[in-house]
Structure formats: structure tokens, C-alpha cells
């Protein structure tokens, strides 16, 4: 009786601990692992050239070819090398092909196959499948949404805007005509989605030049404020105010913004003394003083009646000219308005960083439950990789120049008589009309003679200029983010020519190679290198450990961004020459390059194309390999024939399961790969690197935001002091 009870308890213990697999007897391999080895297909479930491979089937096939049942017991086939022994211990673990972390660092057994076997039995690639909603919801909420928020804080010159023709011109309660919203609103959503996706991709591809140009502009702004602090007493009020305007609107096209800035400051004297009650008569017109500029100031401020100002209308033309003191007060208010007009740093990027960091820390804590899972590892690498966009947003938001020219448009509204005519063509939206509808267009096209069909106006939906244009209805155009520093340098060069001030060129526009490299290029490189490096390290330490297809993507990205930074520096240094030759001039020993500019242009475009190609490959092929298919087709089973799926599932193949260093010797029996999950090596590297890498990437973004916030706060404080002291020595 006691013996029977003992056997019952032993069997129960084995069942509870999952060890009953080795007890037998077994009739076939289908009895193992709850039938996972039953009815394994010999061929792939789909077209392997179009992503129809299934590596879970390959793993089960390798196990099936290594095991056999002899007298009811499971045994290894003679000479098998895929599975570690003994067989009774092997079958006591979780099913290796679907095994996961269960709290033990020991992990499960490996299923290690040679590359030649994989090539012969599992050729092709496997599309990404979503087995859980969390597979795509977590990356979407944790990484994508904050990234989109960051992208919309990065200034751009043009955007794909939704044309007005998409919306009906009916009233709110015009029911029959509002029925068109059923197809118009989805069309408008497609415009918005396309604009968002393309701008996110552009930000990833052009991260290096964006960071370089933004930091260059920040360095120039800091030099301007330092120059005003050390040379402010010898500068005239007009020059001080004009340098401040360069900081605030130096991201706009020079024409017509520069001329309007001259006219705006025409009422300030260009002599280095304080503006007081007696300074009106002593004011000497400077280079910006002209009848047009003083007239513009007269129109803007009107007659001013004070103790020292103009008298009544009988005193002559000068009676309507405001005093320098009154003009200075107006300019100070306008400068303060320009300074305060951008979105505060905390609102623009601080909240986004807080949301991103909190979500990332939560995901880091949550992924400890799935140590060793390759999909989780690459999702973590994906999040680190995309932190680059957060760094671009931080750099863009610390700059003082407002990406929205509307405030400057309002200030300079009366500085140009033809501003209304110049404004309408640029800011006009294409309104819906019968001639702009698709049906009316094609009907008129078909009814017209063949020689007149080309002259018909294209409908608004087919007109590129109707959608890809400036976001703001303004005559002023802002620079692309990758041109910001260059625009500011050109404004300063124009300032130096206007006032004949060589110190501006010597102390602010000094662009020696060492200064460009250490003050501008090095910080830009670090801001994209560290997130990409940490993301690459996550993939690098995911078995197979080493440089493989996925871990190569960050390496390609870093190399491409480095190339783009090099060509941008060369572009600044060798090609961006002003009409007077003073801006970023060629050095004396570069005459050979100057004389053979055609060859230099060809070389520049070749390197630029190489860098863009690498950035496009790494941005689309790397970051989208897992996420894009899950977002677009979370439940799809047969859409891998599309080009997007072909690109996004490219790395799920036999070649990418092995290290790059083994590619030349891939036909050797020693070149192997592991198809099992939850093995000891995966758990070991995950516990050692995942948390530390994720925390490091997040802390680096937080520190970057903190230093950017400090710079932004200090610059604004110094700026206010200079504004208050414009009319004082």
C-alpha cells in the first residue's frame, strides 16, 4: 500500500514539474511536447521567395530528424548533431522552438543546425507575424507616438498640406452635400498620414546634417550674445538691435527679410551713445538710414508728441519722425515679442521627452519578464535607435529663431507697400470649385480638342504646388533644418558688409576647421552616434552574438550619417561663398579645388548619394523590419508579396542567422545557428545588457534635454538684458 502511494506521489510530482515527458512509453514522436512534432510539413507553407518560410517549422523539423522512438523510449538518432543530450533530459524541457524565459537562468536546450542544412531545408525568408496585439501596440505607444510628436517640433520649409478641395464647401447642416465626407475625410487622413510618415523618414535620414546645422546655429547665437556682452558699449543702438534681429529671424530667406529688418531699425541712431532726450538732434544717419527707411518708421509709429520730439505739423517734415527714444521703446517691445513667440521649451520638447522616457523605463522594466526573446531585444534596439529624433527635436527647440514667420510678418507688415500682393500667391489655398473637381477635369479634358488638352488647369488634388508648400501664409520662407546654421552665417556676413564691422567676421564668423570639428561636428556626431550605438549593441549581444544583419544596420546608419556630416562640412567650407567672398571662404591652399570645381562637385554628389543610400537602407530596412508589417498588417497571412514586406522581412533568413564573419566560410559544418528560444546564452546576455543599455539611452536623452534647457534659459536671460540695454551705453 505504501509503495502504491509513493508511486502516485512521484507521478504527480513529475506532472507538476513538467518532467513526465521522459516517462514514456511513446508510440511516436507526435506524443512529445503536446503533439508539436506531429504532422510536420516537409515543405514551407508558402512561397519562400515572398516570405513564405516558417522557421518554427524548420526548428521542429530539425528536432524531428534528430529523435526516434525505440521500444517506447525517446532516443537520439545515431550521428545526430543538432540536439544536446541525453534525450530523456532534452524532452523534459519546454518545446525548444517556442520556449520562453521561465525565471531560470539555466534556460532550455539549443537546436543548433549548420548553415548548409538550413539552406537546403529552410531556404528563403519569413515574413513577420503578429501573434499578440502587444507585439505592435507596445512599440507603437512606446516609440512611434513620441517620435511623431518630436518630428512636429522640428522646423521644415514645406509640408504636404491637405488641400481645401478635400473638404466640402457646404454648410455644417447641409446634409446632402455633407455626405461627401464619407470619402473626403479618409482622403484627408491619407494626406496627413503621408505627410507624417515622409517627415519621420526624412528626419531619420537627415539626422546628421540636421544636428550639425542646428548646433552650428546655436554656436553662432552664443557668439553673438558674447560679442554683444563684450563689445556692446562701442556698438550703436541700431547695430545692437540688428544683431538681436539676426538671432531671432536669421532662419528666414534673406530676401526680403533683410531689407525689412533694415527699414524696421531706421529710426535708431547708428552712433555709439545712449538714447536720451538730447540724442535726437545728435543722431547721425547710418548706412541703413534713407528716405524709405525713415518713411517706413514714420508710417509705423506715426507722429509722437513729447517734450523733445516733434511739434505740430507746421514744423516741417521732421515733425512726424519719432524720436530715437520712442523708436527704441517700440523696437524693444518688438524684439521681446519675437523672443517670446516660440513655444516654450518645456511644452515643445520637455513633455515629449518626459512621456518618451517614462514609457521607455516602463518597457525596460516589463521586458525583464521575457529575457532572451529575440523580438523583445530588437524592439529595445529599435527604441534606442529612434531616440535620435528626440535629440534633433531638442537641438531645434533650443534655438532662438522662431520657425513660424507669422510674428515677424505682423511686425514688418507695413515695411513693404506690395506685401499684400506678394502674400496672396504664397499663402493662398486652392479653394474647391467645379473646375477643380476630378470629374469636371476629366470631362472637360475628354470634350476638348486634343491640341488644347494640355492647357487645361489640373485639379487641385493633382497639383503638387497645392499640397507641397509652406505651412504658413507668409511672404517669408524659413530654412530647412539642415540649412539653419548656414542661413544664420549668411545673415551675419551681410551684417558685416552693411556696417563695415570686421570684428563680426573675426569673432563670430570664424570657421576654422578645428572649431567646426570640436564645437559643431563632434557634438552632432555624439547625438546620433550614442543612440545608434546602444541600439546596435542590443542587437549585437542578441545570439547569434556578433555582427550580423540586424546589428549591421546601426553600423551602416552611423557610417552614412558620418559621411553626410563630412559632405556638409565640405559644402560649408568650400562651396558656400558669398558674393564678396567673405563667408566661409576658400583657403589659399585650396585653389586647386576651386579651379577644378566640376570634379569636386561630382565627388561631393557621389559621397552625398552614398550617404543618403546608406541612411535610407538603414532607416527603412532596419527600423521597419519588425514594426511596419505589424502596424500595417497585424493579422495578415498572405500579403508578403508586397514590396514593403519584402524589405521589412529581409533579415529573417538563414544567412542572417549567422555572423557576418562566417559568411565566407558558411558552407563549413562548424558554421551553425540556434533556432531554439529561451536558451542560456540568450538569457545571460539579456540580463547583462538589456536594462543597462535601455537605461543608458534614456538617461542620455534626459541629459541632452537638460543641457539644452539650460542653454535655452541662459540665452533668453542674456537676450532680455541686451534688449533692456539697447538705449543705454
Coordinates of N, CA and C in Angstrom, one line a residue, residues 362-477:
X362 N 9.2 52.1 -18.4 CA 8.2 51.1 -18.1 C 8.5 49.8 -19.0
X363 N 8.8 50.1 -20.2 CA 9.1 48.9 -21.1 C 10.3 48.2 -20.7
X364 N 11.4 48.9 -20.2 CA 12.6 48.2 -19.8 C 12.3 47.3 -18.6
X365 N 11.4 47.8 -17.7 CA 11.0 47.0 -16.5 C 10.2 45.8 -17.0
X366 N 9.4 46.0 -18.0 CA 8.5 45.0 -18.4 C 9.2 43.9 -19.2
X367 N 10.2 44.2 -20.0 CA 10.9 43.2 -20.8 C 11.7 42.3 -19.9
X368 N 11.9 42.5 -18.7 CA 12.6 41.6 -17.8 C 11.8 40.3 -17.7
X369 N 10.5 40.3 -18.0 CA 9.7 39.1 -17.9 C 10.0 38.2 -19.2
X370 N 10.6 38.8 -20.2 CA 10.8 38.0 -21.4 C 12.3 38.0 -21.8
X371 N 13.2 37.8 -20.9 CA 14.6 37.7 -21.2 C 14.8 36.6 -22.2
X372 N 15.7 37.0 -23.2 CA 16.1 36.0 -24.2 C 15.2 36.0 -25.4
X373 N 14.1 36.7 -25.4 CA 13.3 36.8 -26.6 C 13.9 37.7 -27.6
X374 N 14.1 37.2 -28.8 CA 14.8 38.0 -29.9 C 13.9 39.2 -30.3
X375 N 12.6 39.0 -30.4 CA 11.8 40.1 -30.8 C 11.8 41.2 -29.8
X376 N 11.8 40.9 -28.5 CA 11.9 41.9 -27.5 C 13.2 42.7 -27.6
X377 N 14.3 41.9 -27.8 CA 15.6 42.5 -27.9 C 15.6 43.5 -29.1
X378 N 15.1 43.2 -30.2 CA 15.2 44.1 -31.4 C 14.2 45.2 -31.2
X379 N 13.1 45.1 -30.5 CA 12.3 46.2 -30.2 C 13.0 47.2 -29.3
X380 N 13.7 46.7 -28.3 CA 14.5 47.6 -27.5 C 15.6 48.3 -28.3
X381 N 16.2 47.6 -29.2 CA 17.2 48.3 -30.1 C 16.5 49.3 -31.0
X382 N 15.3 49.0 -31.4 CA 14.5 49.9 -32.2 C 14.3 51.2 -31.5
X383 N 13.9 51.1 -30.2 CA 13.6 52.3 -29.4 C 14.8 53.1 -29.2
X384 N 16.0 52.5 -28.9 CA 17.2 53.2 -28.7 C 17.6 54.0 -30.0
X385 N 17.4 53.3 -31.1 CA 17.8 53.8 -32.4 C 17.0 55.1 -32.7
X386 N 15.7 55.1 -32.4 CA 14.8 56.2 -32.7 C 14.9 57.4 -31.8
X387 N 15.7 57.2 -30.7 CA 15.9 58.4 -29.8 C 16.7 59.5 -30.5
X388 N 17.3 59.2 -31.7 CA 18.0 60.2 -32.5 C 17.0 61.3 -32.8
X389 N 15.8 61.0 -33.1 CA 14.8 62.1 -33.5 C 14.6 63.0 -32.3
X390 N 14.5 62.4 -31.1 CA 14.4 63.2 -29.9 C 15.5 64.2 -29.7
X391 N 16.7 63.8 -30.0 CA 17.9 64.7 -29.9 C 17.8 65.8 -31.0
X392 N 17.3 65.5 -32.2 CA 17.1 66.5 -33.2 C 16.1 67.6 -32.7
X393 N 15.0 67.1 -32.1 CA 14.0 68.0 -31.5 C 14.5 68.9 -30.4
X394 N 15.3 68.3 -29.6 CA 15.9 69.1 -28.5 C 16.8 70.2 -29.1
X395 N 17.6 69.9 -30.1 CA 18.5 70.9 -30.7 C 17.7 72.0 -31.4
X396 N 16.6 71.5 -32.1 CA 15.8 72.5 -32.8 C 15.0 73.5 -31.9
X397 N 14.6 73.0 -30.7 CA 13.8 73.8 -29.8 C 14.7 74.7 -28.9
X398 N 16.0 74.5 -28.8 CA 16.8 75.4 -28.0 C 17.2 76.7 -28.8
X399 N 17.0 76.6 -30.1 CA 17.4 77.8 -31.0 C 16.4 78.9 -30.8
X400 N 16.9 80.1 -30.8 CA 16.0 81.3 -30.5 C 15.2 81.7 -31.7
X401 N 15.6 81.4 -32.9 CA 14.8 81.8 -34.1 C 13.5 81.0 -34.2
X402 N 12.4 81.7 -34.4 CA 11.1 81.1 -34.5 C 10.9 80.5 -35.8
X403 N 10.5 79.2 -35.8 CA 10.2 78.6 -37.1 C 8.9 79.1 -37.8
X404 N 8.1 79.8 -37.0 CA 6.9 80.4 -37.6 C 7.1 81.8 -37.9
X405 N 7.1 82.2 -39.2 CA 7.4 83.6 -39.5 C 6.2 84.5 -39.4
X406 N 5.1 84.1 -38.8 CA 3.9 84.9 -38.7 C 4.1 86.1 -37.8
X407 N 4.9 86.0 -36.7 CA 5.1 87.1 -35.8 C 5.9 88.2 -36.5
X408 N 6.9 87.8 -37.2 CA 7.7 88.7 -38.0 C 6.9 89.3 -39.1
X409 N 6.0 88.6 -39.7 CA 5.1 89.1 -40.7 C 4.2 90.2 -40.2
X410 N 3.7 90.0 -38.9 CA 2.9 91.1 -38.3 C 3.7 92.3 -38.0
X411 N 5.0 92.1 -37.5 CA 5.8 93.3 -37.1 C 6.2 94.1 -38.4
X412 N 6.5 93.4 -39.4 CA 7.0 94.0 -40.7 C 5.9 94.2 -41.7
X413 N 4.7 94.2 -41.3 CA 3.6 94.3 -42.2 C 3.6 95.5 -43.0
X414 N 4.0 96.7 -42.4 CA 3.9 98.0 -43.2 C 5.2 98.4 -43.7
X415 N 6.2 97.5 -43.8 CA 7.5 97.9 -44.3 C 7.7 97.7 -45.8
X416 N 6.6 97.2 -46.4 CA 6.7 97.0 -47.9 C 5.3 97.3 -48.4
X417 N 5.2 98.1 -49.4 CA 3.9 98.5 -50.0 C 3.3 97.4 -50.8
X418 N 4.0 96.5 -51.3 CA 3.4 95.5 -52.1 C 3.4 94.2 -51.4
X419 N 3.3 94.2 -50.0 CA 3.3 93.0 -49.2 C 2.0 92.2 -49.4
X420 N 0.9 92.9 -49.7 CA -0.3 92.2 -49.8 C -0.3 91.4 -51.1
X421 N 0.2 92.0 -52.2 CA 0.2 91.3 -53.5 C 1.2 90.1 -53.4
X422 N 2.3 90.3 -52.7 CA 3.3 89.2 -52.6 C 2.9 88.1 -51.6
X423 N 1.9 88.5 -50.8 CA 1.5 87.5 -49.8 C 0.5 86.5 -50.3
X424 N -0.5 87.0 -51.2 CA -1.6 86.2 -51.6 C -1.1 84.9 -52.4
X425 N -0.2 85.1 -53.4 CA 0.1 83.8 -54.1 C 0.8 82.8 -53.3
X426 N 1.5 83.2 -52.2 CA 2.2 82.2 -51.4 C 1.4 81.5 -50.4
X427 N 0.4 82.3 -49.8 CA -0.4 81.7 -48.8 C -1.8 81.3 -49.2
X428 N -2.1 81.5 -50.5 CA -3.5 81.2 -50.9 C -3.7 79.7 -51.0
X429 N -4.8 79.3 -50.5 CA -5.2 77.9 -50.6 C -6.1 77.7 -51.9
X430 N -5.9 76.6 -52.5 CA -6.7 76.3 -53.7 C -8.1 75.9 -53.2
X431 N -9.1 76.8 -53.5 CA -10.4 76.6 -53.0 C -11.2 75.6 -53.9
X432 N -12.1 74.9 -53.4 CA -12.8 73.9 -54.3 C -13.7 74.7 -55.3
X433 N -13.8 74.3 -56.4 CA -14.6 74.8 -57.5 C -15.0 73.7 -58.5
X434 N -16.0 73.9 -59.3 CA -16.3 72.9 -60.2 C -15.2 72.5 -61.2
X435 N -14.4 73.5 -61.5 CA -13.3 73.2 -62.4 C -12.1 72.5 -61.8
X436 N -12.1 72.5 -60.4 CA -11.1 71.8 -59.7 C -11.4 70.4 -59.3
X437 N -12.6 69.9 -59.6 CA -13.0 68.6 -59.2 C -12.5 67.6 -60.2
X438 N -12.3 66.4 -59.8 CA -11.7 65.4 -60.7 C -12.6 65.1 -61.8
X439 N -13.9 65.0 -61.5 CA -14.9 64.6 -62.6 C -15.0 65.7 -63.6
X440 N -15.0 67.0 -63.2 CA -15.1 68.1 -64.1 C -13.9 68.2 -65.0
X441 N -12.7 67.9 -64.3 CA -11.5 68.0 -65.1 C -11.4 67.0 -66.2
X442 N -11.7 65.7 -65.9 CA -11.6 64.7 -66.9 C -12.7 64.8 -68.0
X443 N -13.9 65.4 -67.6 CA -14.9 65.6 -68.5 C -14.5 66.7 -69.5
X444 N -14.0 67.8 -69.0 CA -13.5 68.8 -69.9 C -12.3 68.4 -70.7
X445 N -11.5 67.6 -70.2 CA -10.3 67.1 -70.9 C -10.8 66.2 -72.1
X446 N -11.8 65.4 -71.9 CA -12.2 64.5 -72.9 C -13.0 65.3 -74.0
X447 N -13.7 66.3 -73.6 CA -14.5 67.1 -74.6 C -13.7 68.1 -75.3
X448 N -12.5 68.4 -74.9 CA -11.7 69.5 -75.5 C -11.0 68.9 -76.7
X449 N -10.6 69.7 -77.7 CA -9.7 69.2 -78.8 C -8.4 68.7 -78.2
X450 N -7.8 67.8 -79.0 CA -6.6 67.2 -78.5 C -5.5 68.2 -78.3
X451 N -5.4 69.2 -79.1 CA -4.3 70.2 -79.0 C -4.5 71.1 -77.9
X452 N -5.7 71.1 -77.2 CA -5.9 72.0 -76.1 C -6.0 71.3 -74.8
X453 N -5.8 70.0 -74.8 CA -6.0 69.2 -73.5 C -4.8 69.5 -72.6
X454 N -3.6 69.8 -73.1 CA -2.5 70.1 -72.2 C -2.6 71.5 -71.5
X455 N -3.5 72.3 -72.1 CA -3.6 73.7 -71.5 C -4.6 73.7 -70.4
X456 N -5.4 72.7 -70.2 CA -6.4 72.7 -69.1 C -5.7 72.7 -67.7
X457 N -6.4 73.5 -66.8 CA -5.8 73.5 -65.5 C -6.0 72.2 -64.8
X458 N -5.0 71.7 -64.1 CA -5.1 70.5 -63.4 C -6.0 70.7 -62.1
X459 N -6.7 69.7 -61.7 CA -7.5 69.8 -60.5 C -6.6 70.0 -59.3
X460 N -7.1 70.5 -58.2 CA -6.3 70.8 -57.0 C -5.7 69.6 -56.5
X461 N -6.4 68.4 -56.5 CA -5.8 67.2 -55.9 C -4.6 66.7 -56.7
X462 N -4.5 67.1 -58.0 CA -3.4 66.6 -58.8 C -2.3 67.7 -58.9
X463 N -2.4 68.8 -58.3 CA -1.5 69.9 -58.4 C -0.5 69.8 -57.2
X464 N 0.8 69.6 -57.5 CA 1.8 69.4 -56.5 C 1.9 70.6 -55.6
X465 N 1.9 71.8 -56.3 CA 2.1 73.1 -55.5 C 0.9 73.3 -54.6
X466 N -0.2 72.7 -54.8 CA -1.4 72.9 -53.9 C -1.2 72.1 -52.6
X467 N -0.4 71.2 -52.6 CA -0.2 70.3 -51.4 C 1.2 70.5 -50.8
X468 N 2.2 70.5 -51.6 CA 3.6 70.6 -51.0 C 4.0 72.1 -51.1
X469 N 3.8 72.7 -49.9 CA 4.1 74.2 -49.9 C 4.4 74.5 -48.4
X470 N 4.6 75.8 -48.2 CA 4.9 76.3 -46.9 C 3.7 76.1 -46.0
X471 N 4.0 75.8 -44.7 CA 2.9 75.6 -43.7 C 2.3 77.0 -43.3
X472 N 3.0 78.1 -43.6 CA 2.5 79.4 -43.1 C 2.2 80.3 -44.3
X473 N 1.1 81.1 -44.1 CA 0.7 82.0 -45.2 C 1.6 83.3 -45.0
X474 N 2.8 83.3 -45.4 CA 3.7 84.4 -45.2 C 4.6 84.5 -46.4
X475 N 5.0 85.8 -46.6 CA 6.0 86.0 -47.7 C 7.4 85.6 -47.3
X476 N 7.6 85.3 -46.0 CA 8.9 84.9 -45.6 C 9.0 83.4 -45.5
X477 N 10.1 82.9 -46.0 CA 10.3 81.4 -46.0 C 11.4 81.0 -45.0

